Short mmCIF file of C-alpha atoms in Angstrom, two decimals:
data_model
loop_
_atom_site.label_atom_id
_atom_site.label_comp_id
_atom_site.label_asym_id
_atom_site.label_seq_id
_atom_site.Cartn_x
_atom_site.Cartn_y
_atom_site.Cartn_z
CA MET A 1 1.35 -4.94 -40.19
CA PRO A 2 0.91 -3.42 -36.30
CA THR A 3 -1.22 -0.87 -35.44
CA SER A 4 -0.46 1.94 -33.27
CA GLN A 5 -2.16 1.84 -29.56
CA SER A 6 -4.34 4.79 -28.56
CA PRO A 7 -3.00 6.31 -25.18
CA ALA A 8 -6.00 5.08 -23.55
CA ASN A 9 -5.08 1.51 -24.45
CA GLY A 10 -1.75 1.75 -23.84
CA ALA A 11 -2.52 2.97 -20.11
CA ALA A 12 -4.92 0.26 -19.64
CA ASP A 13 -2.40 -2.36 -20.96
CA THR A 14 0.01 -1.08 -18.67
CA ALA A 15 -2.07 -0.89 -15.41
CA GLY A 16 -3.01 -4.70 -16.51
CA LEU A 17 0.58 -5.83 -16.62
CA ARG A 18 1.46 -4.04 -13.54
CA LEU A 19 -1.67 -5.76 -11.70
CA GLN A 20 -0.97 -9.29 -12.83
CA HIS A 21 2.64 -8.78 -11.80
CA ALA A 22 1.65 -7.80 -8.51
CA LEU A 23 -0.85 -10.68 -8.06
CA ALA A 24 1.48 -13.15 -9.15
CA ARG A 25 3.87 -11.86 -6.13
CA PHE A 26 0.88 -11.80 -3.71
CA PHE A 27 -0.09 -15.39 -4.29
CA GLN A 28 3.42 -16.64 -3.74
CA LEU A 29 3.35 -15.15 -0.23
CA ARG A 30 4.37 -17.49 2.53
CA GLN A 31 1.11 -16.01 4.43
CA HIS A 32 -1.06 -18.23 2.29
CA VAL A 33 0.43 -21.31 3.74
CA ASP A 34 -0.85 -22.85 7.05
CA ASP A 35 2.22 -22.10 9.11
CA ALA A 36 0.99 -21.06 12.78
CA VAL A 37 4.38 -20.00 14.24
CA PHE A 38 5.26 -17.70 11.11
CA LEU A 39 1.74 -16.20 10.92
CA ALA A 40 2.15 -15.46 14.44
CA ARG A 41 5.52 -13.82 14.05
CA LEU A 42 4.27 -12.03 11.09
CA GLN A 43 1.37 -10.48 13.03
CA ARG A 44 3.53 -9.31 15.85
CA LEU A 45 5.81 -8.08 13.08
CA ARG A 46 2.77 -5.93 11.62
CA ALA A 47 1.43 -4.94 14.92
CA THR A 48 4.82 -3.29 16.01
CA GLN A 49 5.09 -1.61 12.60
CA ARG A 50 1.57 -0.29 12.68
CA GLN A 51 2.09 1.14 16.43
CA ARG A 52 5.53 2.72 15.02
CA LEU A 53 3.96 4.31 11.99
CA ALA A 54 1.15 5.74 14.06
CA GLU A 55 3.61 7.18 16.47
CA THR A 56 5.65 8.67 13.77
CA HIS A 57 2.82 10.40 12.16
CA ALA A 58 0.82 11.31 15.06
CA ASP A 59 0.59 14.77 14.01
CA LEU A 60 -1.30 13.93 10.97
CA LEU A 61 -3.38 11.59 12.68
CA ALA A 62 -4.47 14.02 15.03
CA ASP A 63 -5.94 16.04 12.14
CA HIS A 64 -9.44 15.45 11.37
CA GLN A 65 -9.15 16.00 7.62
CA LEU A 66 -6.37 13.83 7.30
CA ARG A 67 -6.89 10.90 9.74
CA PRO A 68 -8.89 8.53 7.59
CA ALA A 69 -6.76 9.12 4.58
CA LEU A 70 -3.76 7.99 6.63
CA THR A 71 -5.39 5.35 8.22
CA PHE A 72 -6.52 3.92 4.91
CA LEU A 73 -2.87 3.96 3.76
CA LEU A 74 -1.41 2.61 6.83
CA ASP A 75 -3.90 -0.15 6.97
CA ASP A 76 -5.14 -0.72 3.65
CA VAL A 77 -2.14 -0.08 1.31
CA TYR A 78 1.16 0.19 3.62
CA GLY A 79 -0.34 -2.87 5.68
CA GLY A 80 -2.19 -5.07 3.18
CA GLN A 81 -5.17 -5.28 5.76
CA ASP A 82 -7.84 -7.78 3.73
CA LEU A 83 -6.17 -7.73 0.57
CA LEU A 84 -7.27 -11.65 -0.17
CA PRO A 85 -10.86 -10.77 -1.40
CA VAL A 86 -9.26 -7.92 -3.59
CA ALA A 87 -6.67 -10.07 -5.21
CA THR A 88 -8.84 -13.09 -5.73
CA GLU A 89 -11.37 -10.90 -7.75
CA ILE A 90 -8.61 -9.20 -9.68
CA ARG A 91 -7.18 -12.57 -10.61
CA ARG A 92 -10.74 -13.83 -11.75
CA ALA A 93 -12.02 -10.50 -13.48
CA LEU A 94 -9.03 -8.28 -14.72
CA PRO A 95 -10.24 -8.47 -18.52
CA LYS A 96 -13.66 -7.35 -17.18
CA ALA A 97 -12.23 -4.74 -14.96
CA LEU A 98 -9.95 -3.34 -17.31
CA LYS A 99 -12.89 -2.65 -19.79
CA LEU A 100 -15.29 -1.23 -17.32
CA LEU A 101 -13.38 0.82 -15.07
CA PRO A 102 -11.82 4.12 -16.00
CA ASP A 103 -7.96 3.74 -17.17
CA ARG A 104 -6.90 6.37 -14.66
CA VAL A 105 -8.84 4.50 -11.88
CA MET A 106 -6.88 0.89 -12.77
CA ALA A 107 -3.67 2.66 -13.37
CA THR A 108 -3.97 4.04 -9.64
CA SER A 109 -5.10 0.77 -8.34
CA ALA A 110 -1.93 -0.92 -10.12
CA VAL A 111 0.20 1.16 -8.22
CA ALA A 112 -1.56 1.02 -4.78
CA LEU A 113 -1.47 -2.71 -5.36
CA GLU A 114 2.30 -2.80 -6.28
CA ALA A 115 3.06 -0.93 -2.92
CA ALA A 116 1.07 -2.95 -0.88
CA MET A 117 2.72 -6.36 -2.45
CA LEU A 118 6.33 -4.80 -1.99
CA THR A 119 5.37 -4.25 1.69
CA GLN A 120 4.18 -7.72 2.29
CA GLU A 121 7.35 -9.11 0.55
CA LEU A 122 9.62 -7.19 2.83
CA ASP A 123 7.54 -7.96 5.99
CA GLU A 124 7.82 -11.77 5.14
CA ALA A 125 11.62 -11.41 4.70
CA LEU A 126 12.04 -9.43 7.93
CA VAL A 127 10.10 -12.28 9.85
CA HIS A 128 12.60 -14.81 8.17
CA THR A 129 15.26 -12.42 9.48
CA LEU A 130 14.19 -11.82 12.93
CA GLY A 131 12.99 -15.30 13.30
CA ALA A 132 12.55 -16.45 17.11
CA ARG A 133 13.28 -12.83 18.10
CA LEU A 134 9.42 -12.13 17.20
CA ASP A 135 8.11 -14.78 19.83
CA GLN A 136 8.41 -12.18 22.30
CA PRO A 137 7.53 -8.21 22.12
CA LEU A 138 9.90 -7.00 19.51
CA ASP A 139 11.94 -3.81 21.13
CA PRO A 140 13.26 -1.28 18.79
CA ALA A 141 16.84 -1.99 19.07
CA SER A 142 16.28 -5.73 17.70
CA TYR A 143 13.77 -4.62 14.96
CA ALA A 144 16.36 -1.92 13.81
CA GLU A 145 19.44 -4.64 13.91
CA GLY A 146 16.83 -7.19 11.83
CA TYR A 147 16.08 -4.30 9.42
CA ARG A 148 19.80 -3.81 8.55
CA ASP A 149 20.55 -7.50 8.44
CA LEU A 150 17.84 -7.77 5.85
CA GLY A 151 19.29 -5.01 4.15
CA ASP A 152 17.74 -4.54 0.38
CA ASP A 153 17.39 -0.60 0.65
CA GLY A 154 16.42 -0.43 -2.95
CA ALA A 155 13.26 -2.32 -2.33
CA ARG A 156 12.98 -0.03 0.55
CA ARG A 157 13.31 2.88 -1.38
CA GLN A 158 10.85 1.82 -4.03
CA GLN A 159 8.30 0.92 -1.54
CA ILE A 160 8.60 4.62 -0.49
CA THR A 161 8.36 6.12 -4.20
CA LEU A 162 5.23 4.12 -4.74
CA VAL A 163 3.38 5.68 -2.02
CA ALA A 164 4.50 8.88 -2.86
CA GLU A 165 3.48 8.47 -6.47
CA LEU A 166 -0.30 7.44 -5.66
CA GLY A 167 -0.59 11.14 -4.32
CA PRO A 168 -0.88 12.96 -7.79
CA ARG A 169 -2.79 10.32 -9.19
CA LEU A 170 -5.29 10.47 -6.67
CA ASP A 171 -5.66 14.09 -6.72
CA ARG A 172 -6.12 14.06 -10.44
CA TYR A 173 -9.01 11.70 -9.58
CA ILE A 174 -10.76 13.59 -6.97
CA ARG A 175 -10.53 16.98 -8.37
CA SER A 176 -12.07 15.70 -11.78
CA ARG A 177 -16.06 15.45 -11.59
CA THR A 178 -16.06 13.59 -15.07
CA LEU A 179 -13.82 10.65 -13.79
CA GLN A 180 -15.95 10.55 -10.58
CA THR A 181 -19.19 10.40 -12.35
CA THR A 182 -17.89 7.93 -14.80
CA PHE A 183 -16.71 5.82 -11.93
CA ARG A 184 -20.16 5.96 -9.76
CA LEU A 185 -22.02 5.04 -13.19
CA VAL A 186 -20.27 1.71 -13.42
CA ARG A 187 -20.96 0.54 -9.72
CA LYS A 188 -23.55 -1.70 -10.36
CA PRO A 189 -21.97 -3.18 -13.66
CA ALA A 190 -18.81 -3.69 -11.60
CA HIS A 191 -20.72 -5.70 -8.77
CA ALA A 192 -22.76 -7.64 -11.50
CA ALA A 193 -19.53 -8.38 -13.25
CA GLY A 194 -18.24 -10.21 -10.01
CA PHE A 195 -15.65 -7.68 -8.65
CA SER A 196 -17.39 -5.58 -5.94
CA ASN A 197 -14.43 -5.89 -3.49
CA LEU A 198 -12.24 -4.43 -5.77
CA TYR A 199 -14.57 -1.83 -6.81
CA ASP A 200 -15.51 -1.07 -3.04
CA PHE A 201 -11.77 -0.94 -2.17
CA ILE A 202 -11.32 1.90 -4.91
CA ASP A 203 -14.26 3.75 -4.02
CA ARG A 204 -13.43 3.68 -0.25
CA SER A 205 -9.99 5.11 -0.98
CA PHE A 206 -11.26 7.92 -3.26
CA ARG A 207 -13.93 8.78 -0.63
CA VAL A 208 -11.30 9.04 2.27
CA MET A 209 -8.78 11.02 0.05
CA LYS A 210 -11.22 13.65 -0.85
CA PRO A 211 -11.51 15.74 2.26
CA VAL A 212 -7.61 16.36 1.94
CA PRO A 213 -6.65 19.42 0.55
CA SER A 214 -3.43 17.79 -1.13
CA VAL A 215 -3.17 14.22 -1.47
CA THR A 216 0.33 14.84 -3.28
CA ALA A 217 1.54 17.16 -0.52
CA LEU A 218 0.29 14.44 2.41
CA LEU A 219 1.97 11.42 0.86
CA GLU A 220 5.09 13.44 0.22
CA ARG A 221 5.76 14.25 3.92
CA VAL A 222 4.75 10.80 4.62
CA ALA A 223 7.50 9.48 2.24
CA ALA A 224 9.93 12.05 3.22
CA ARG A 225 9.66 11.15 6.99
CA GLU A 226 9.89 7.08 6.19
CA ASP A 227 12.86 7.97 3.69
CA ALA A 228 14.54 9.92 7.06
CA ILE A 229 13.75 7.00 9.14
CA MET A 230 15.31 4.20 6.59
CA THR A 231 18.39 6.62 6.18
CA ARG A 232 18.79 6.57 10.16
CA LEU A 233 18.28 2.84 10.47
CA PHE A 234 21.07 1.80 7.89
CA SER A 235 23.52 4.27 9.11
CA ARG A 236 23.29 3.08 12.89
CA HIS A 237 21.38 6.17 14.11
CA PRO A 238 21.01 5.61 18.13
CA PHE A 239 17.69 6.86 17.80
CA PRO A 240 16.08 6.11 14.45
CA PHE A 241 12.31 7.07 15.26
CA LYS A 242 12.75 10.04 17.40
CA ASP A 243 12.14 13.66 16.36
CA ILE A 244 11.16 13.11 12.79
CA PRO A 245 10.38 16.50 11.33
#
């Protein structure tokens, strides 16, 4: 006869499933194959998007309290920078991580990784759509055309939703002294268990977010701007990236 799960175990199971699904997607990405032309195009696309994001959110990046958090979001979550060591560790040591790290921490990590994976998939699909146009500097008109040709506004909206979802989760952690203490106590066991990159990635995210008065408000603002840009792009607005409130 099946037994009922405790809420804590249910949360851990959900986080584990989300992480496993994200990992499966990550290791299927084309960027892991030795394809110099594709990788050069992907790098050029990412550089273009990183510059656009920095311009869109320049006012937030100018705020010394918000800059580290937003930079982490753009580079590590939205941009997926240096995810390979983290993903490799999760694949190898996920059961240990789920047992050792707090459930809320793992649930937050699952959302962050899912957002990063979806971004990687959309970037690779856009590289395929843009093709040889990425062999030279990409102008806004060509980018907008490729973005519309790719379509998939459902995945784009999910990407934005996941980024916004991180806000309340991070706020709950950084305002909880108990959770912070528990997380710090497992640092040495986590490193000894073989997932130091994962632990350090999570730890870095919490440290850069802590000075932010409200991570929820910050990420909702970012999400609202990105949603407005997406709507403009699909509606063929002549200046989709200009004067975003």
